[in-house]
Amino acid sequence: MRVDFNVPIKDGKIKDDYKIVAGLSTIRFLLRYNCKVIIATHLGRPDGKKNSEFSLEPVARRLGKILDVKVLFADSCVGFSAGTAVGRIKKGEIVFLENLRFEKGEEKNEIKFAKELASLADIYVNDAFAASHRRHASVSAIKKYLPSYAGLLLGEEVKNLSKIINSKQPLISIIGGSKISTKISFLKRIGRKSFKVLIGGALANNFFVARKFEVGKSLVDKKSVKLARSLKQKNIILPIDVVVSKKSDGKGEVEAKSVSKVNKNETILDIGPRTIRLYADFIKKAQTIIWNGPMGMFEKQSFKHGTLSVARLIASRSRGRAFGVVGGGETITALRMTGMEDYVDWVSTGGGATLSFLSGDKMPGLDKIIKI
Ligand code: 3PG
């Protein structure tokens, strides 16, 4: 079973386990039917080399605790250690393989590596929606060598995200984060379908520069400014005011001001209160809402208001008045800070994968196992 348990870990401690919890239904299903379950995932980007910083041992331990079943950790995802671990477990038990990305063959979608991985199992299940936009061996090539199926989470992701593609109008898209390059196809495809696209975060800075506003020392990405200039959609709404600080780490004095009043020595770190009200008016009109990317530096007390207000607004409109979907690692962390994640119709485990799916890009991990 390929899962995406790419969770944030610091000093060996899991900071947020939402991806593990989201993947439990398929694991429980397989255990109930007395399978021996072999779990494989990547963690971070160790670049084909073994690196203890990216070891999955803490994740395997956490899974065992949550499920209260025996989880045997194999310190390599292929070869002797993986084979021995699989040979040792009984039905209804789990082997958790070490990081797939410790092996060069994974990201190269190598046949040899895919075959080795496949040789451990009788059946392949892909429940890693969040990694299914990657053409990597454990989600792509492996399907040639085993009977292959979609996991329950993967199925739910596709079902719920498809509702955005075939959305009820008005559709409001809220996009934050930093680089436009990773969001451009989304802005073009879903942006065009949207009644309004509300922009926030450092992404907005690129639009400000493209429209000749001063952004001071704010984060700007040259390529993204070019892309912002090329986007001619009239439904793109930019912040009308922002929260700035003279220190780029946000430690200095904080001030909310109109976007036309930003000084050269200031850094934009959040959307302002007038923008929150403006965005609230649009969100209240929506029948469908999709949100990806924070509105500002929400990790800091002074700059969390834009992001958390958007999170609360979406949560309060979802499950009834509108169909609300939130996706992306940081975005989910922000939503969880409000404690309102259960009010949202669908919290997608995918970041890049969710945007790729909604943009109509190729999804190698979904090929031949799910109909879209
Ligand atoms: C994610 O966190 O979005 C997925 O785990 C994919 O990770 P990647 O961008 O390193 O491929």
mmCIF file of C-alpha atoms in Angstrom, residues 37-282:
data_model
loop_
_atom_site.group_PDB
_atom_site.id
_atom_site.type_symbol
_atom_site.label_atom_id
_atom_site.label_comp_id
_atom_site.label_asym_id
_atom_site.label_seq_id
_atom_site.Cartn_x
_atom_site.Cartn_y
_atom_site.Cartn_z
ATOM 1 C CA VAL A 37 -0.174 -4.830 4.994
ATOM 2 C CA ILE A 38 3.101 -3.442 3.623
ATOM 3 C CA ILE A 39 3.156 0.333 3.850
ATOM 4 C CA ALA A 40 5.373 2.474 1.655
ATOM 5 C CA THR A 41 5.708 6.264 1.552
ATOM 6 C CA HIS A 42 8.185 9.042 0.911
ATOM 7 C CA LEU A 43 9.161 11.684 3.463
ATOM 8 C CA GLY A 44 10.714 14.972 2.390
ATOM 9 C CA ARG A 45 13.203 15.212 -0.447
ATOM 10 C CA PRO A 46 16.331 13.212 0.536
ATOM 11 C CA ASP A 47 17.355 13.021 -3.127
ATOM 12 C CA GLY A 48 18.033 9.296 -3.536
ATOM 13 C CA LYS A 49 20.314 9.065 -0.485
ATOM 14 C CA LYS A 50 19.846 7.550 2.962
ATOM 15 C CA ASN A 51 19.523 10.365 5.502
ATOM 16 C CA SER A 52 18.410 9.789 9.097
ATOM 17 C CA GLU A 53 16.692 13.202 9.156
ATOM 18 C CA PHE A 54 14.108 11.728 6.777
ATOM 19 C CA SER A 55 13.709 8.323 8.414
ATOM 20 C CA LEU A 56 10.150 7.036 8.699
ATOM 21 C CA GLU A 57 10.702 5.250 11.988
ATOM 22 C CA PRO A 58 8.764 7.882 14.050
ATOM 23 C CA VAL A 59 5.892 7.690 11.562
ATOM 24 C CA ALA A 60 5.772 3.876 11.790
ATOM 25 C CA ARG A 61 5.734 4.157 15.596
ATOM 26 C CA ARG A 62 2.893 6.706 15.515
ATOM 27 C CA LEU A 63 0.836 4.486 13.191
ATOM 28 C CA GLY A 64 1.281 1.488 15.513
ATOM 29 C CA LYS A 65 0.107 3.609 18.471
ATOM 30 C CA ILE A 66 -2.957 4.961 16.675
ATOM 31 C CA LEU A 67 -4.033 1.547 15.383
ATOM 32 C CA ASP A 68 -2.865 -0.450 18.382
ATOM 33 C CA VAL A 69 -1.451 -3.167 16.132
ATOM 34 C CA LYS A 70 2.037 -4.527 15.607
ATOM 35 C CA VAL A 71 4.001 -2.453 13.076
ATOM 36 C CA LEU A 72 7.365 -3.877 12.091
ATOM 37 C CA PHE A 73 9.760 -1.274 10.678
ATOM 38 C CA ALA A 74 12.077 -2.304 7.809
ATOM 39 C CA ASP A 75 15.124 -0.059 7.547
ATOM 40 C CA SER A 76 15.131 -0.250 3.760
ATOM 41 C CA CYS A 77 12.191 -0.272 1.351
ATOM 42 C CA VAL A 78 13.673 -3.016 -0.855
ATOM 43 C CA GLY A 79 16.279 -5.770 -0.511
ATOM 44 C CA PHE A 80 17.058 -8.105 2.352
ATOM 45 C CA SER A 81 15.673 -6.055 5.248
ATOM 46 C CA ALA A 82 12.327 -5.392 3.534
ATOM 47 C CA GLY A 83 11.987 -9.026 2.388
ATOM 48 C CA THR A 84 12.819 -10.414 5.864
ATOM 49 C CA ALA A 85 10.335 -8.081 7.589
ATOM 50 C CA VAL A 86 7.548 -9.068 5.190
ATOM 51 C CA GLY A 87 8.372 -12.763 5.773
ATOM 52 C CA ARG A 88 8.095 -12.277 9.524
ATOM 53 C CA ILE A 89 4.644 -10.737 9.930
ATOM 54 C CA LYS A 90 1.340 -12.565 10.350
ATOM 55 C CA LYS A 91 -2.025 -11.747 8.800
ATOM 56 C CA GLY A 92 -3.494 -8.585 10.309
ATOM 57 C CA GLU A 93 -0.039 -7.101 10.960
ATOM 58 C CA ILE A 94 1.905 -4.318 9.270
ATOM 59 C CA VAL A 95 5.367 -3.836 7.808
ATOM 60 C CA PHE A 96 6.347 -0.184 7.421
ATOM 61 C CA LEU A 97 9.088 0.360 4.839
ATOM 62 C CA GLU A 98 11.824 2.999 5.122
ATOM 63 C CA ASN A 99 11.637 6.120 2.924
ATOM 64 C CA LEU A 100 11.119 5.308 -0.774
ATOM 65 C CA ARG A 101 13.148 8.377 -1.729
ATOM 66 C CA PHE A 102 16.306 6.916 -0.157
ATOM 67 C CA GLU A 103 16.470 4.897 -3.406
ATOM 68 C CA LYS A 104 17.462 6.635 -6.658
ATOM 69 C CA GLY A 105 15.070 4.441 -8.676
ATOM 70 C CA GLU A 106 11.972 5.930 -7.028
ATOM 71 C CA GLU A 107 12.025 9.427 -8.523
ATOM 72 C CA LYS A 108 13.430 8.094 -11.818
ATOM 73 C CA ASN A 109 10.413 5.791 -12.140
ATOM 74 C CA GLU A 110 12.919 2.984 -12.677
ATOM 75 C CA ILE A 111 11.622 -0.403 -13.811
ATOM 76 C CA LYS A 112 14.206 -2.346 -11.774
ATOM 77 C CA PHE A 113 13.234 -0.567 -8.553
ATOM 78 C CA ALA A 114 9.499 -0.877 -9.293
ATOM 79 C CA LYS A 115 9.915 -4.635 -9.840
ATOM 80 C CA GLU A 116 11.850 -5.058 -6.582
ATOM 81 C CA LEU A 117 9.172 -3.185 -4.670
ATOM 82 C CA ALA A 118 6.406 -5.160 -6.371
ATOM 83 C CA SER A 119 8.104 -8.471 -5.529
ATOM 84 C CA LEU A 120 7.257 -7.900 -1.819
ATOM 85 C CA ALA A 121 3.483 -8.013 -2.399
ATOM 86 C CA ASP A 122 0.583 -9.750 -4.167
ATOM 87 C CA ILE A 123 -1.610 -6.695 -4.644
ATOM 88 C CA TYR A 124 -0.875 -2.964 -4.968
ATOM 89 C CA VAL A 125 -3.095 -0.251 -3.485
ATOM 90 C CA ASN A 126 -2.447 3.425 -4.137
ATOM 91 C CA ASP A 127 -3.872 5.639 -1.407
ATOM 92 C CA ALA A 128 -1.273 8.396 -1.907
ATOM 93 C CA PHE A 129 -3.348 10.984 -3.714
ATOM 94 C CA ALA A 130 -0.935 13.710 -2.549
ATOM 95 C CA ALA A 131 1.932 12.040 -4.465
ATOM 96 C CA SER A 132 -0.075 10.944 -7.500
ATOM 97 C CA HIS A 133 0.992 13.908 -9.636
ATOM 98 C CA ARG A 134 4.561 12.538 -9.545
ATOM 99 C CA ARG A 135 5.774 10.067 -12.173
ATOM 100 C CA HIS A 136 7.613 8.032 -9.554
ATOM 101 C CA ALA A 137 8.099 4.258 -9.389
ATOM 102 C CA SER A 138 5.896 3.643 -6.333
ATOM 103 C CA VAL A 139 2.858 5.343 -7.884
ATOM 104 C CA SER A 140 3.523 4.797 -11.592
ATOM 105 C CA ALA A 141 5.810 1.963 -12.834
ATOM 106 C CA ILE A 142 4.823 -0.459 -10.042
ATOM 107 C CA LYS A 143 1.332 -0.855 -11.531
ATOM 108 C CA LYS A 144 2.788 -2.846 -14.436
ATOM 109 C CA TYR A 145 3.847 -5.613 -12.067
ATOM 110 C CA LEU A 146 0.914 -6.101 -9.693
ATOM 111 C CA PRO A 147 -2.896 -6.108 -9.816
ATOM 112 C CA SER A 148 -3.535 -2.490 -8.838
ATOM 113 C CA TYR A 149 -6.330 -0.716 -6.988
ATOM 114 C CA ALA A 150 -7.257 2.709 -5.646
ATOM 115 C CA GLY A 151 -7.435 3.189 -1.878
ATOM 116 C CA LEU A 152 -10.471 4.683 -0.104
ATOM 117 C CA LEU A 153 -8.844 8.067 0.560
ATOM 118 C CA LEU A 154 -7.721 8.352 -3.044
ATOM 119 C CA GLY A 155 -11.278 7.615 -4.182
ATOM 120 C CA GLU A 156 -12.713 10.267 -1.839
ATOM 121 C CA GLU A 157 -10.157 12.853 -3.015
ATOM 122 C CA VAL A 158 -11.098 12.303 -6.648
ATOM 123 C CA LYS A 159 -14.841 12.350 -5.882
ATOM 124 C CA ASN A 160 -14.711 15.570 -3.855
ATOM 125 C CA LEU A 161 -12.256 17.467 -6.040
ATOM 126 C CA SER A 162 -14.318 16.566 -9.103
ATOM 127 C CA LYS A 163 -17.124 18.580 -7.502
ATOM 128 C CA ILE A 164 -14.916 21.668 -7.855
ATOM 129 C CA ILE A 165 -14.386 20.953 -11.556
ATOM 130 C CA ASN A 166 -18.151 20.566 -12.026
ATOM 131 C CA SER A 167 -18.914 23.237 -9.463
ATOM 132 C CA LYS A 168 -22.154 24.993 -8.637
ATOM 133 C CA GLN A 169 -21.830 28.732 -9.297
ATOM 134 C CA PRO A 170 -20.797 31.128 -7.928
ATOM 135 C CA LEU A 171 -17.396 29.453 -7.423
ATOM 136 C CA ILE A 172 -14.969 31.498 -5.328
ATOM 137 C CA SER A 173 -11.279 30.507 -5.500
ATOM 138 C CA ILE A 174 -8.910 31.773 -2.834
ATOM 139 C CA ILE A 175 -5.240 31.451 -3.664
ATOM 140 C CA GLY A 176 -2.271 32.374 -1.506
ATOM 141 C CA GLY A 177 1.269 31.132 -1.015
ATOM 142 C CA SER A 178 4.243 32.502 -2.901
ATOM 143 C CA LYS A 179 5.051 31.405 -6.466
ATOM 144 C CA ILE A 180 2.634 31.815 -9.357
ATOM 145 C CA SER A 181 4.563 29.239 -11.417
ATOM 146 C CA THR A 182 3.153 26.377 -9.314
ATOM 147 C CA LYS A 183 -0.388 27.809 -9.518
ATOM 148 C CA ILE A 184 -0.538 29.159 -13.055
ATOM 149 C CA SER A 185 -2.469 26.277 -14.679
ATOM 150 C CA PHE A 186 -4.869 26.321 -11.749
ATOM 151 C CA LEU A 187 -5.354 30.096 -12.122
ATOM 152 C CA LYS A 188 -6.021 29.591 -15.818
ATOM 153 C CA ARG A 189 -8.375 26.607 -15.656
ATOM 154 C CA ILE A 190 -10.270 26.938 -12.374
ATOM 155 C CA GLY A 191 -9.698 30.711 -12.311
ATOM 156 C CA ARG A 192 -11.626 31.058 -15.551
ATOM 157 C CA LYS A 193 -14.542 29.048 -14.156
ATOM 158 C CA SER A 194 -14.568 31.108 -10.952
ATOM 159 C CA PHE A 195 -16.849 34.033 -10.237
ATOM 160 C CA LYS A 196 -13.925 35.646 -8.385
ATOM 161 C CA VAL A 197 -10.338 34.628 -7.614
ATOM 162 C CA LEU A 198 -9.213 36.170 -4.323
ATOM 163 C CA ILE A 199 -5.444 36.535 -4.067
ATOM 164 C CA GLY A 200 -3.391 36.711 -0.875
ATOM 165 C CA GLY A 201 0.025 35.898 0.588
ATOM 166 C CA ALA A 202 3.269 36.672 -1.210
ATOM 167 C CA LEU A 203 1.491 35.689 -4.439
ATOM 168 C CA ALA A 204 -0.277 39.067 -4.300
ATOM 169 C CA ASN A 205 3.088 40.910 -4.245
ATOM 170 C CA ASN A 206 3.825 39.670 -7.761
ATOM 171 C CA PHE A 207 0.532 41.119 -8.980
ATOM 172 C CA PHE A 208 1.269 44.419 -7.152
ATOM 173 C CA VAL A 209 4.661 44.702 -8.896
ATOM 174 C CA ALA A 210 3.051 43.841 -12.246
ATOM 175 C CA ARG A 211 0.616 46.734 -11.610
ATOM 176 C CA LYS A 212 3.453 49.062 -10.582
ATOM 177 C CA PHE A 213 2.718 49.319 -6.846
ATOM 178 C CA GLU A 214 5.601 49.707 -4.376
ATOM 179 C CA VAL A 215 6.087 46.502 -2.344
ATOM 180 C CA GLY A 216 9.203 47.528 -0.416
ATOM 181 C CA LYS A 217 11.214 44.559 0.806
ATOM 182 C CA SER A 218 8.399 42.033 0.331
ATOM 183 C CA LEU A 219 8.986 38.600 -1.169
ATOM 184 C CA VAL A 220 8.717 38.793 -4.969
ATOM 185 C CA ASP A 221 9.522 36.181 -7.585
ATOM 186 C CA LYS A 222 10.619 37.659 -10.952
ATOM 187 C CA LYS A 223 9.176 34.817 -13.035
ATOM 188 C CA SER A 224 5.877 35.155 -11.181
ATOM 189 C CA VAL A 225 5.705 38.907 -11.923
ATOM 190 C CA LYS A 226 5.973 38.078 -15.636
ATOM 191 C CA LEU A 227 3.207 35.513 -15.319
ATOM 192 C CA ALA A 228 1.063 37.985 -13.364
ATOM 193 C CA ARG A 229 1.429 40.467 -16.239
ATOM 194 C CA SER A 230 0.334 37.820 -18.734
ATOM 195 C CA LEU A 231 -2.837 36.900 -16.808
ATOM 196 C CA LYS A 232 -5.603 38.982 -18.294
ATOM 197 C CA GLN A 233 -8.509 37.558 -16.265
ATOM 198 C CA LYS A 234 -10.802 40.301 -15.012
ATOM 199 C CA ASN A 235 -12.112 38.244 -12.088
ATOM 200 C CA ILE A 236 -8.816 38.332 -10.178
ATOM 201 C CA ILE A 237 -9.259 40.359 -6.973
ATOM 202 C CA LEU A 238 -6.205 41.727 -5.168
ATOM 203 C CA PRO A 239 -5.963 42.947 -1.566
ATOM 204 C CA ILE A 240 -6.875 46.626 -1.125
ATOM 205 C CA ASP A 241 -4.929 46.948 2.106
ATOM 206 C CA VAL A 242 -2.070 45.050 3.706
ATOM 207 C CA VAL A 243 -0.293 44.644 7.042
ATOM 208 C CA VAL A 244 3.333 45.747 6.905
ATOM 209 C CA SER A 245 6.368 45.767 9.166
ATOM 210 C CA LYS A 246 9.749 47.484 8.837
ATOM 211 C CA LYS A 247 11.448 44.209 9.749
ATOM 212 C CA SER A 248 11.114 41.353 7.273
ATOM 213 C CA ASP A 249 10.853 38.797 10.098
ATOM 214 C CA GLY A 250 7.842 40.765 11.358
ATOM 215 C CA LYS A 251 9.417 41.673 14.708
ATOM 216 C CA GLY A 252 9.164 45.454 14.272
ATOM 217 C CA GLU A 253 6.126 47.727 14.526
ATOM 218 C CA VAL A 254 3.083 46.558 12.599
ATOM 219 C CA GLU A 255 0.742 48.749 10.556
ATOM 220 C CA ALA A 256 -2.269 48.163 8.292
ATOM 221 C CA LYS A 257 -2.293 50.449 5.248
ATOM 222 C CA SER A 258 -3.646 50.824 1.749
ATOM 223 C CA VAL A 259 -1.640 48.961 -0.938
ATOM 224 C CA SER A 260 -0.759 52.281 -2.564
ATOM 225 C CA LYS A 261 0.950 53.493 0.645
ATOM 226 C CA VAL A 262 3.625 50.814 1.138
ATOM 227 C CA ASN A 263 7.112 52.280 1.656
ATOM 228 C CA LYS A 264 10.464 51.066 0.322
ATOM 229 C CA ASN A 265 11.638 49.976 3.798
ATOM 230 C CA GLU A 266 8.518 47.905 4.581
ATOM 231 C CA THR A 267 7.580 44.240 4.116
ATOM 232 C CA ILE A 268 4.022 43.075 3.387
ATOM 233 C CA LEU A 269 3.165 40.192 5.737
ATOM 234 C CA ASP A 270 -0.631 39.854 5.682
ATOM 235 C CA ILE A 271 -3.805 41.107 4.028
ATOM 236 C CA GLY A 272 -5.434 44.039 5.849
ATOM 237 C CA PRO A 273 -8.818 44.380 7.641
ATOM 238 C CA ARG A 274 -10.569 46.079 4.688
ATOM 239 C CA THR A 275 -9.469 43.223 2.436
ATOM 240 C CA ILE A 276 -10.808 40.686 4.951
ATOM 241 C CA ARG A 277 -14.211 42.419 4.782
ATOM 242 C CA LEU A 278 -14.120 42.545 0.978
ATOM 243 C CA TYR A 279 -13.178 38.846 0.722
ATOM 244 C CA ALA A 280 -15.849 37.966 3.320
ATOM 245 C CA ASP A 281 -18.514 39.545 1.077
ATOM 246 C CA PHE A 282 -17.429 37.351 -1.859
#
